[in-house]
mmCIF file of C-alpha atoms in Angstrom:
data_model
loop_
_atom_site.group_PDB
_atom_site.id
_atom_site.type_symbol
_atom_site.label_atom_id
_atom_site.label_comp_id
_atom_site.label_asym_id
_atom_site.label_seq_id
_atom_site.Cartn_x
_atom_site.Cartn_y
_atom_site.Cartn_z
ATOM 1 C CA MET A 1 5.234 21.428 31.250
ATOM 2 C CA ARG A 2 1.847 20.109 30.156
ATOM 3 C CA THR A 3 1.158 16.500 30.614
ATOM 4 C CA ILE A 4 -1.030 14.598 28.150
ATOM 5 C CA LYS A 5 -2.690 11.336 28.301
ATOM 6 C CA THR A 6 -1.949 9.611 25.012
ATOM 7 C CA LEU A 7 -2.883 6.127 23.850
ATOM 8 C CA LEU A 8 -0.241 4.175 21.764
ATOM 9 C CA ALA A 9 -2.338 1.397 19.855
ATOM 10 C CA GLY A 10 0.659 -0.083 17.915
ATOM 11 C CA ASP A 11 1.115 -3.399 16.755
ATOM 12 C CA HIS A 12 3.955 -5.825 15.741
ATOM 13 C CA PHE A 13 5.201 -3.755 12.947
ATOM 14 C CA VAL A 14 4.670 -0.066 13.967
ATOM 15 C CA ARG A 15 5.529 -0.899 17.693
ATOM 16 C CA ASN A 16 4.534 1.020 20.789
ATOM 17 C CA ASP A 17 8.193 1.378 21.749
ATOM 18 C CA LEU A 18 9.026 2.938 18.304
ATOM 19 C CA LEU A 19 6.066 5.435 18.580
ATOM 20 C CA ALA A 20 6.994 6.294 22.132
ATOM 21 C CA THR A 21 10.609 7.096 21.099
ATOM 22 C CA ALA A 22 9.409 9.255 18.188
ATOM 23 C CA LEU A 23 7.005 11.147 20.455
ATOM 24 C CA SER A 24 9.836 11.744 22.887
ATOM 25 C CA SER A 25 11.304 14.231 20.336
ATOM 26 C CA VAL A 26 8.188 16.619 20.711
ATOM 27 C CA GLN A 27 9.198 19.578 22.751
ATOM 28 C CA ASN A 28 7.683 21.289 25.841
ATOM 29 C CA VAL A 29 5.247 18.384 26.612
ATOM 30 C CA THR A 30 5.203 15.125 28.800
ATOM 31 C CA PHE A 31 3.335 12.298 27.580
ATOM 32 C CA ASP A 32 1.378 9.946 29.939
ATOM 33 C CA PHE A 33 1.415 6.693 27.783
ATOM 34 C CA ARG A 34 -1.430 4.122 27.927
ATOM 35 C CA GLU A 35 -0.490 1.298 25.579
ATOM 36 C CA VAL A 36 -2.471 -1.332 23.688
ATOM 37 C CA THR A 37 -0.661 -3.887 21.323
ATOM 38 C CA LEU A 38 -2.991 -5.004 18.501
ATOM 39 C CA PRO A 39 -2.337 -8.382 16.863
ATOM 40 C CA TRP A 40 -1.474 -7.300 13.374
ATOM 41 C CA PRO A 41 0.378 -8.647 11.213
ATOM 42 C CA LEU A 42 0.370 -11.904 13.193
ATOM 43 C CA THR A 43 -3.437 -11.815 12.797
ATOM 44 C CA PRO A 44 -4.720 -10.564 9.435
ATOM 45 C CA TYR A 45 -6.818 -7.312 9.550
ATOM 46 C CA GLY A 46 -10.303 -7.154 8.163
ATOM 47 C CA ARG A 47 -13.538 -5.102 8.249
ATOM 48 C CA VAL A 48 -14.670 -4.224 11.875
ATOM 49 C CA ALA A 49 -18.121 -2.907 12.151
ATOM 50 C CA GLU A 50 -18.316 0.110 9.673
ATOM 51 C CA VAL A 51 -14.488 0.517 9.209
ATOM 52 C CA ASP A 52 -11.926 -1.479 6.950
ATOM 53 C CA GLU A 53 -8.537 -2.916 7.301
ATOM 54 C CA ALA A 54 -8.614 -2.912 10.888
ATOM 55 C CA SER A 55 -7.685 -5.230 13.932
ATOM 56 C CA ASP A 56 -10.717 -6.563 15.790
ATOM 57 C CA ALA A 57 -10.041 -4.948 18.938
ATOM 58 C CA GLU A 58 -12.888 -2.525 19.625
ATOM 59 C CA ASP A 59 -13.146 -3.572 23.335
ATOM 60 C CA GLN A 60 -9.491 -3.109 24.094
ATOM 61 C CA LEU A 61 -9.642 0.342 22.657
ATOM 62 C CA ILE A 62 -12.860 1.397 24.548
ATOM 63 C CA ALA A 63 -11.088 0.008 27.822
ATOM 64 C CA ALA A 64 -8.117 2.258 27.273
ATOM 65 C CA LEU A 65 -9.452 5.431 25.892
ATOM 66 C CA PRO A 66 -11.067 7.194 28.977
ATOM 67 C CA GLY A 67 -9.140 10.439 29.646
ATOM 68 C CA VAL A 68 -7.035 10.027 26.527
ATOM 69 C CA GLU A 69 -6.609 13.257 24.490
ATOM 70 C CA ILE A 70 -4.172 11.922 21.886
ATOM 71 C CA ALA A 71 -4.312 8.514 20.292
ATOM 72 C CA VAL A 72 -1.710 7.155 17.744
ATOM 73 C CA THR A 73 -2.497 3.789 15.902
ATOM 74 C CA GLN A 74 -1.934 1.989 12.679
ATOM 75 C CA MET A 75 -4.714 -0.601 12.735
ATOM 76 C CA GLY A 76 -6.970 0.376 15.657
ATOM 77 C CA PRO A 77 -10.768 0.139 14.681
ATOM 78 C CA PHE A 78 -11.764 3.766 15.513
ATOM 79 C CA THR A 79 -15.612 2.811 14.856
ATOM 80 C CA GLU A 80 -18.428 4.963 15.931
ATOM 81 C CA ARG A 81 -18.803 2.706 19.120
ATOM 82 C CA VAL A 82 -15.172 3.360 19.979
ATOM 83 C CA LEU A 83 -15.346 6.974 19.330
ATOM 84 C CA GLU A 84 -18.452 7.211 21.748
ATOM 85 C CA ALA A 85 -16.343 5.830 24.378
ATOM 86 C CA ALA A 86 -13.614 8.404 24.063
ATOM 87 C CA PRO A 87 -15.208 11.697 25.152
ATOM 88 C CA ASP A 88 -11.671 13.258 25.816
ATOM 89 C CA LEU A 89 -10.156 12.377 22.548
ATOM 90 C CA ARG A 90 -9.216 15.445 20.529
ATOM 91 C CA PHE A 91 -6.472 14.194 17.998
ATOM 92 C CA LEU A 92 -6.078 10.838 16.386
ATOM 93 C CA VAL A 93 -3.010 9.998 14.097
ATOM 94 C CA VAL A 94 -3.300 6.865 11.995
ATOM 95 C CA CYS A 95 0.177 5.547 10.830
ATOM 96 C CA ARG A 96 -0.865 4.826 7.312
ATOM 97 C CA GLY A 97 -1.546 6.709 3.995
ATOM 98 C CA GLY A 98 -5.155 6.794 4.679
ATOM 99 C CA PRO A 99 -7.441 6.274 7.642
ATOM 100 C CA VAL A 100 -9.644 3.513 6.226
ATOM 101 C CA ASN A 101 -9.785 1.950 9.727
ATOM 102 C CA VAL A 102 -11.384 5.254 11.216
ATOM 103 C CA ASN A 103 -14.982 6.484 11.084
ATOM 104 C CA VAL A 104 -13.831 10.033 9.997
ATOM 105 C CA PRO A 105 -17.335 11.493 9.781
ATOM 106 C CA ALA A 106 -18.165 10.203 13.328
ATOM 107 C CA ALA A 107 -14.740 11.564 14.672
ATOM 108 C CA THR A 108 -15.337 15.013 12.876
ATOM 109 C CA LYS A 109 -18.847 15.068 14.432
ATOM 110 C CA ARG A 110 -17.055 14.766 17.800
ATOM 111 C CA GLY A 111 -14.653 17.406 17.258
ATOM 112 C CA ILE A 112 -11.831 14.834 16.926
ATOM 113 C CA ILE A 113 -8.915 15.898 14.454
ATOM 114 C CA VAL A 114 -7.809 13.057 12.406
ATOM 115 C CA ALA A 115 -4.407 12.756 10.522
ATOM 116 C CA ALA A 116 -2.733 10.004 8.435
ATOM 117 C CA THR A 117 1.133 9.537 7.723
ATOM 118 C CA PRO A 118 1.274 9.993 3.859
ATOM 119 C CA GLY A 119 4.418 8.888 2.359
ATOM 120 C CA ARG A 120 5.439 6.540 5.234
ATOM 121 C CA ASN A 121 5.852 3.589 2.930
ATOM 122 C CA ALA A 122 6.491 5.199 -0.379
ATOM 123 C CA VAL A 123 10.165 4.153 -0.519
ATOM 124 C CA ALA A 124 9.389 0.536 0.492
ATOM 125 C CA ALA A 125 6.424 0.191 -1.826
ATOM 126 C CA ALA A 126 8.054 1.713 -4.733
ATOM 127 C CA GLU A 127 11.181 -0.400 -4.370
ATOM 128 C CA HIS A 128 8.955 -3.569 -4.011
ATOM 129 C CA ALA A 129 7.034 -2.667 -7.200
ATOM 130 C CA VAL A 130 10.185 -2.348 -9.078
ATOM 131 C CA ALA A 131 11.467 -5.747 -7.681
ATOM 132 C CA MET A 132 8.173 -7.387 -8.547
ATOM 133 C CA MET A 133 8.328 -5.816 -12.075
ATOM 134 C CA MET A 134 11.810 -7.205 -12.676
ATOM 135 C CA GLY A 135 10.988 -10.587 -11.247
ATOM 136 C CA ALA A 136 8.143 -10.854 -13.702
ATOM 137 C CA LEU A 137 10.109 -9.623 -16.657
ATOM 138 C CA ARG A 138 12.797 -12.141 -16.114
ATOM 139 C CA ASN A 139 10.423 -14.906 -14.688
ATOM 140 C CA LEU A 140 12.666 -15.257 -11.591
ATOM 141 C CA PRO A 141 10.258 -17.552 -9.615
ATOM 142 C CA ARG A 142 10.184 -20.048 -12.396
ATOM 143 C CA LEU A 143 14.212 -19.994 -12.703
ATOM 144 C CA GLN A 144 14.499 -20.633 -9.050
ATOM 145 C CA ARG A 145 12.111 -23.555 -8.997
ATOM 146 C CA THR A 146 14.195 -25.247 -11.809
ATOM 147 C CA LEU A 147 17.343 -25.105 -9.353
ATOM 148 C CA GLU A 148 15.228 -26.298 -6.478
ATOM 149 C CA GLN A 149 14.038 -29.280 -8.657
ATOM 150 C CA GLY A 150 17.655 -30.128 -9.487
ATOM 151 C CA GLU A 151 17.485 -28.994 -12.996
ATOM 152 C CA TRP A 152 19.949 -26.708 -14.962
ATOM 153 C CA ARG A 153 17.765 -25.256 -17.637
ATOM 154 C CA SER A 154 20.280 -23.763 -20.046
ATOM 155 C CA ASP A 155 17.245 -23.971 -22.609
ATOM 156 C CA LEU A 156 15.692 -21.224 -21.079
ATOM 157 C CA TYR A 157 18.406 -19.035 -22.813
ATOM 158 C CA ALA A 158 16.322 -19.618 -26.035
ATOM 159 C CA TYR A 159 14.764 -16.566 -27.639
ATOM 160 C CA ASP A 160 11.305 -17.871 -27.181
ATOM 161 C CA GLU A 161 11.926 -18.596 -23.450
ATOM 162 C CA CYS A 162 14.039 -15.603 -22.172
ATOM 163 C CA GLY A 163 12.755 -12.318 -20.566
ATOM 164 C CA LEU A 164 12.712 -8.733 -21.424
ATOM 165 C CA GLU A 165 14.664 -5.664 -20.383
ATOM 166 C CA LEU A 166 13.415 -2.464 -18.950
ATOM 167 C CA ASP A 167 15.758 -0.393 -20.944
ATOM 168 C CA GLY A 168 13.790 0.888 -24.088
ATOM 169 C CA ALA A 169 10.559 -0.538 -22.763
ATOM 170 C CA THR A 170 7.505 1.487 -22.198
ATOM 171 C CA VAL A 171 6.183 1.522 -18.615
ATOM 172 C CA GLY A 172 2.710 2.692 -17.854
ATOM 173 C CA LEU A 173 1.926 3.821 -14.223
ATOM 174 C CA VAL A 174 -1.562 4.030 -13.247
ATOM 175 C CA GLY A 175 -1.415 6.410 -10.328
ATOM 176 C CA TYR A 176 1.235 9.083 -9.929
ATOM 177 C CA GLY A 177 1.364 9.722 -6.143
ATOM 178 C CA ALA A 178 4.370 9.342 -3.810
ATOM 179 C CA ILE A 179 4.811 5.772 -4.750
ATOM 180 C CA GLY A 180 4.244 6.200 -8.578
ATOM 181 C CA GLN A 181 6.669 9.046 -8.752
ATOM 182 C CA ARG A 182 9.514 7.209 -7.098
ATOM 183 C CA VAL A 183 8.764 4.129 -9.463
ATOM 184 C CA ALA A 184 8.837 6.635 -12.381
ATOM 185 C CA ARG A 185 12.366 7.943 -11.447
ATOM 186 C CA VAL A 186 13.738 4.392 -11.290
ATOM 187 C CA MET A 187 12.242 3.422 -14.709
ATOM 188 C CA LEU A 188 13.741 6.414 -16.320
ATOM 189 C CA ALA A 189 17.042 5.801 -14.753
ATOM 190 C CA PHE A 190 16.693 2.240 -16.420
ATOM 191 C CA GLY A 191 16.162 3.908 -19.659
ATOM 192 C CA ALA A 192 12.288 3.182 -19.972
ATOM 193 C CA GLU A 193 9.761 5.579 -21.525
ATOM 194 C CA VAL A 194 7.330 6.408 -18.819
ATOM 195 C CA LEU A 195 3.491 6.950 -19.301
ATOM 196 C CA VAL A 196 1.316 8.013 -16.461
ATOM 197 C CA VAL A 197 -2.399 8.156 -15.694
ATOM 198 C CA ASP A 198 -3.555 10.358 -12.860
ATOM 199 C CA PRO A 199 -6.440 12.870 -12.858
ATOM 200 C CA ALA A 200 -4.566 15.099 -10.259
ATOM 201 C CA ILE A 201 -1.486 15.560 -12.673
ATOM 202 C CA ASP A 202 -1.352 18.557 -14.881
ATOM 203 C CA PRO A 203 0.228 17.178 -18.161
ATOM 204 C CA ALA A 204 2.195 20.542 -18.624
ATOM 205 C CA LYS A 205 3.778 20.134 -15.175
ATOM 206 C CA ALA A 206 4.867 16.498 -15.563
ATOM 207 C CA PRO A 207 8.693 16.157 -15.128
ATOM 208 C CA ALA A 208 10.939 15.351 -18.055
ATOM 209 C CA GLY A 209 10.647 12.016 -19.445
ATOM 210 C CA VAL A 210 6.944 11.347 -18.102
ATOM 211 C CA GLU A 211 4.190 11.598 -20.484
ATOM 212 C CA VAL A 212 0.596 12.086 -19.022
ATOM 213 C CA VAL A 213 -2.015 10.030 -21.073
ATOM 214 C CA GLU A 214 -5.371 8.618 -20.855
ATOM 215 C CA LEU A 215 -5.870 5.046 -19.659
ATOM 216 C CA ASN A 216 -6.682 3.414 -22.857
ATOM 217 C CA ASP A 217 -3.768 5.072 -24.482
ATOM 218 C CA LEU A 218 -1.520 3.957 -21.797
ATOM 219 C CA LEU A 219 -2.536 0.343 -21.857
ATOM 220 C CA ARG A 220 -2.132 0.091 -25.722
ATOM 221 C CA ARG A 221 1.341 1.443 -25.525
ATOM 222 C CA SER A 222 2.775 -0.046 -22.496
ATOM 223 C CA ASP A 223 5.086 -3.189 -22.318
ATOM 224 C CA VAL A 224 4.509 -3.053 -18.496
ATOM 225 C CA VAL A 225 1.742 -1.666 -16.494
ATOM 226 C CA SER A 226 2.060 -1.101 -12.792
ATOM 227 C CA LEU A 227 -0.816 0.008 -10.662
ATOM 228 C CA HIS A 228 -0.445 2.574 -7.946
ATOM 229 C CA ALA A 229 -3.926 4.076 -7.637
ATOM 230 C CA ARG A 230 -6.006 4.366 -4.573
ATOM 231 C CA LEU A 231 -8.998 2.127 -4.258
ATOM 232 C CA THR A 232 -12.030 4.362 -4.510
ATOM 233 C CA ASP A 233 -15.658 3.910 -5.952
ATOM 234 C CA GLN A 234 -14.123 5.372 -9.244
ATOM 235 C CA THR A 235 -11.161 3.034 -9.361
ATOM 236 C CA ARG A 236 -12.691 -0.207 -8.168
ATOM 237 C CA GLY A 237 -12.337 -2.739 -10.879
ATOM 238 C CA MET A 238 -10.842 -0.235 -13.326
ATOM 239 C CA ILE A 239 -8.738 -2.879 -15.005
ATOM 240 C CA GLY A 240 -10.789 -5.728 -16.327
ATOM 241 C CA ALA A 241 -11.090 -8.055 -19.359
ATOM 242 C CA ASP A 242 -11.522 -5.199 -21.898
ATOM 243 C CA GLN A 243 -8.620 -3.204 -20.523
ATOM 244 C CA ILE A 244 -6.225 -6.123 -20.640
ATOM 245 C CA ALA A 245 -7.241 -6.927 -24.089
ATOM 246 C CA LEU A 246 -5.828 -3.529 -25.107
ATOM 247 C CA MET A 247 -2.450 -4.220 -23.849
ATOM 248 C CA PRO A 248 0.287 -5.482 -26.305
ATOM 249 C CA ARG A 249 0.282 -9.176 -26.387
ATOM 250 C CA GLY A 250 2.855 -10.573 -23.964
ATOM 251 C CA ALA A 251 2.714 -7.482 -21.725
ATOM 252 C CA VAL A 252 3.273 -7.545 -18.016
ATOM 253 C CA LEU A 253 1.034 -6.456 -15.284
ATOM 254 C CA VAL A 254 2.037 -5.578 -11.820
ATOM 255 C CA ASN A 255 -0.247 -4.719 -8.868
ATOM 256 C CA THR A 256 1.136 -3.539 -5.513
ATOM 257 C CA ALA A 257 -1.585 -1.025 -4.693
ATOM 258 C CA ARG A 258 -5.103 -2.714 -3.888
ATOM 259 C CA GLY A 259 -6.718 -5.919 -5.141
ATOM 260 C CA GLY A 260 -9.910 -4.264 -5.927
ATOM 261 C CA LEU A 261 -8.474 -2.315 -8.685
ATOM 262 C CA LEU A 262 -8.181 -5.441 -10.871
ATOM 263 C CA ASP A 263 -10.279 -8.137 -12.082
ATOM 264 C CA TYR A 264 -8.181 -11.193 -11.149
ATOM 265 C CA ASP A 265 -10.167 -13.821 -12.958
ATOM 266 C CA ALA A 266 -9.683 -11.918 -16.291
ATOM 267 C CA THR A 267 -5.891 -11.511 -15.372
ATOM 268 C CA VAL A 268 -5.674 -15.380 -14.965
ATOM 269 C CA ASP A 269 -7.596 -15.950 -18.272
ATOM 270 C CA ALA A 270 -5.083 -13.513 -19.949
ATOM 271 C CA LEU A 271 -2.029 -15.340 -18.520
ATOM 272 C CA GLU A 272 -3.474 -18.701 -19.755
ATOM 273 C CA SER A 273 -4.052 -17.341 -23.163
ATOM 274 C CA GLY A 274 -0.767 -15.610 -23.521
ATOM 275 C CA GLN A 275 -2.262 -12.136 -23.696
ATOM 276 C CA LEU A 276 -0.357 -11.361 -20.655
ATOM 277 C CA GLY A 277 3.248 -12.548 -20.736
ATOM 278 C CA ALA A 278 3.566 -12.338 -16.967
ATOM 279 C CA ALA A 279 2.095 -10.710 -13.838
ATOM 280 C CA ALA A 280 3.313 -9.759 -10.404
ATOM 281 C CA PHE A 281 0.995 -9.186 -7.282
ATOM 282 C CA ASP A 282 1.421 -8.152 -3.689
ATOM 283 C CA VAL A 283 -2.313 -7.545 -3.290
ATOM 284 C CA PHE A 284 -5.420 -9.754 -3.937
ATOM 285 C CA PRO A 285 -9.214 -9.285 -3.889
ATOM 286 C CA VAL A 286 -9.366 -11.712 -0.876
ATOM 287 C CA GLU A 287 -6.574 -11.800 1.676
ATOM 288 C CA PRO A 288 -5.231 -14.370 2.602
ATOM 289 C CA VAL A 289 -5.725 -15.927 -0.930
ATOM 290 C CA PRO A 290 -8.010 -18.841 -0.714
ATOM 291 C CA ALA A 291 -6.706 -22.344 -1.217
ATOM 292 C CA GLY A 292 -7.657 -23.380 -4.770
ATOM 293 C CA ALA A 293 -7.709 -19.891 -6.150
ATOM 294 C CA ARG A 294 -6.909 -19.938 -9.769
ATOM 295 C CA LEU A 295 -4.148 -17.532 -9.424
ATOM 296 C CA LEU A 296 -2.114 -19.989 -7.455
ATOM 297 C CA THR A 297 -1.624 -22.212 -10.365
ATOM 298 C CA ALA A 298 -1.521 -19.469 -13.117
ATOM 299 C CA PRO A 299 1.638 -19.399 -15.315
ATOM 300 C CA ASN A 300 4.191 -16.770 -15.054
ATOM 301 C CA VAL A 301 3.118 -15.064 -12.006
ATOM 302 C CA VAL A 302 5.271 -13.413 -9.068
ATOM 303 C CA MET A 303 3.481 -13.213 -5.671
ATOM 304 C CA THR A 304 4.058 -11.751 -2.317
ATOM 305 C CA PRO A 305 1.847 -11.756 0.527
ATOM 306 C CA HIS A 306 0.928 -8.012 0.831
ATOM 307 C CA LEU A 307 4.485 -7.085 2.176
ATOM 308 C CA ALA A 308 5.425 -4.107 -0.163
ATOM 309 C CA GLY A 309 5.571 -1.587 2.751
ATOM 310 C CA ALA A 310 7.343 -4.065 5.138
ATOM 311 C CA THR A 311 10.665 -2.307 5.934
ATOM 312 C CA LYS A 312 12.153 -1.278 9.099
ATOM 313 C CA GLN A 313 12.435 2.123 7.758
ATOM 314 C CA THR A 314 8.837 2.233 7.063
ATOM 315 C CA ALA A 315 7.882 1.661 10.598
ATOM 316 C CA LEU A 316 10.298 4.090 11.887
ATOM 317 C CA ARG A 317 9.020 6.654 9.329
ATOM 318 C CA ALA A 318 5.613 6.218 10.530
ATOM 319 C CA GLY A 319 6.545 7.018 13.971
ATOM 320 C CA SER A 320 8.381 10.218 13.127
ATOM 321 C CA ILE A 321 5.594 11.455 10.830
ATOM 322 C CA ALA A 322 3.145 10.718 13.585
ATOM 323 C CA ALA A 323 5.382 12.710 16.076
ATOM 324 C CA GLU A 324 5.396 15.666 13.614
ATOM 325 C CA ALA A 325 1.554 15.642 13.393
ATOM 326 C CA VAL A 326 1.213 15.588 17.166
ATOM 327 C CA ALA A 327 3.682 18.428 17.389
ATOM 328 C CA ALA A 328 1.619 20.487 14.913
ATOM 329 C CA TYR A 329 -1.508 19.782 16.716
ATOM 330 C CA LEU A 330 -0.032 21.003 20.158
ATOM 331 C CA ALA A 331 1.294 24.020 18.404
ATOM 332 C CA GLY A 332 -2.266 24.912 16.962
ATOM 333 C CA ASN A 333 -1.165 24.131 13.492
ATOM 334 C CA ASP A 334 -2.635 21.794 10.851
ATOM 335 C CA PRO A 335 -0.724 18.515 10.552
ATOM 336 C CA ALA A 336 0.769 17.595 7.179
ATOM 337 C CA GLY A 337 -1.645 14.522 6.939
ATOM 338 C CA LEU A 338 -4.885 16.306 7.985
ATOM 339 C CA VAL A 339 -7.998 14.354 6.993
ATOM 340 C CA SER A 340 -11.257 15.824 6.454
ATOM 341 C CA ALA A 341 -14.647 14.042 6.534
#
């Protein structure tokens, strides 16, 4: 039976013990594990050299990688400097939807196959988006604060104060990947009309109840707009003041994707003017949110600190998808999450 030196560079969410247990399911191989525990999420990630959303741990990886053929990580900074120190590395699995913390061209140049684990947090992120949406529609943080302050605000039952229902509403989803598709199914179950913007979707192949439209049409027609697009050069800043102005007055805007998709200053302006009735955010342009940021005092906002994917099932699923990728690599097949430069 073949023995393979394997680096587990997990963290305090996708833990090394979970990865090791998942990899134990791979047949006909023995893994010689070397482990590095990265500090995320106890320490926020950031840019490291030329890669994004990584733990600042280049030196730890460099010390651990000699002789390693397979590496599995979530937040490891696989920069060009790190890859230069890994002459034996042949396969790298990143336990997230995209390998933003890996210099993929540098890996490809060295003959290293890179795979991600698409869909690992789709369930969690979709459920969180729906929760944020409902919290914004019914203004749940405001209602909780009244009770915490010893108030019983029956007056919030007044027509001008109460919230909206999803049943009969039009919900626009910007992005229709694994997360967007799950949110769409939930919205349809609630009785909402669902509009979708995604250049990868053939309108003729959209499921029943889902209408594929252009962005401006979606904005004009939607009572709720929820962002689920990837952050790319094309999508960065795609929702700004002009786009928000197209939305019906009092509409709700939700972003659980990436902060760079949205102009937050324009969003706060719209909340303060009443153009937006409410908003909900799990992601922000700068994380952590700086003290004194306008968003922290904006009206009718639901916020969470980038935790949409934070479920135990997500961590377990990341390990199982990574193990499937490793098994495919060892069998000479392309893994499901193969990434190309």
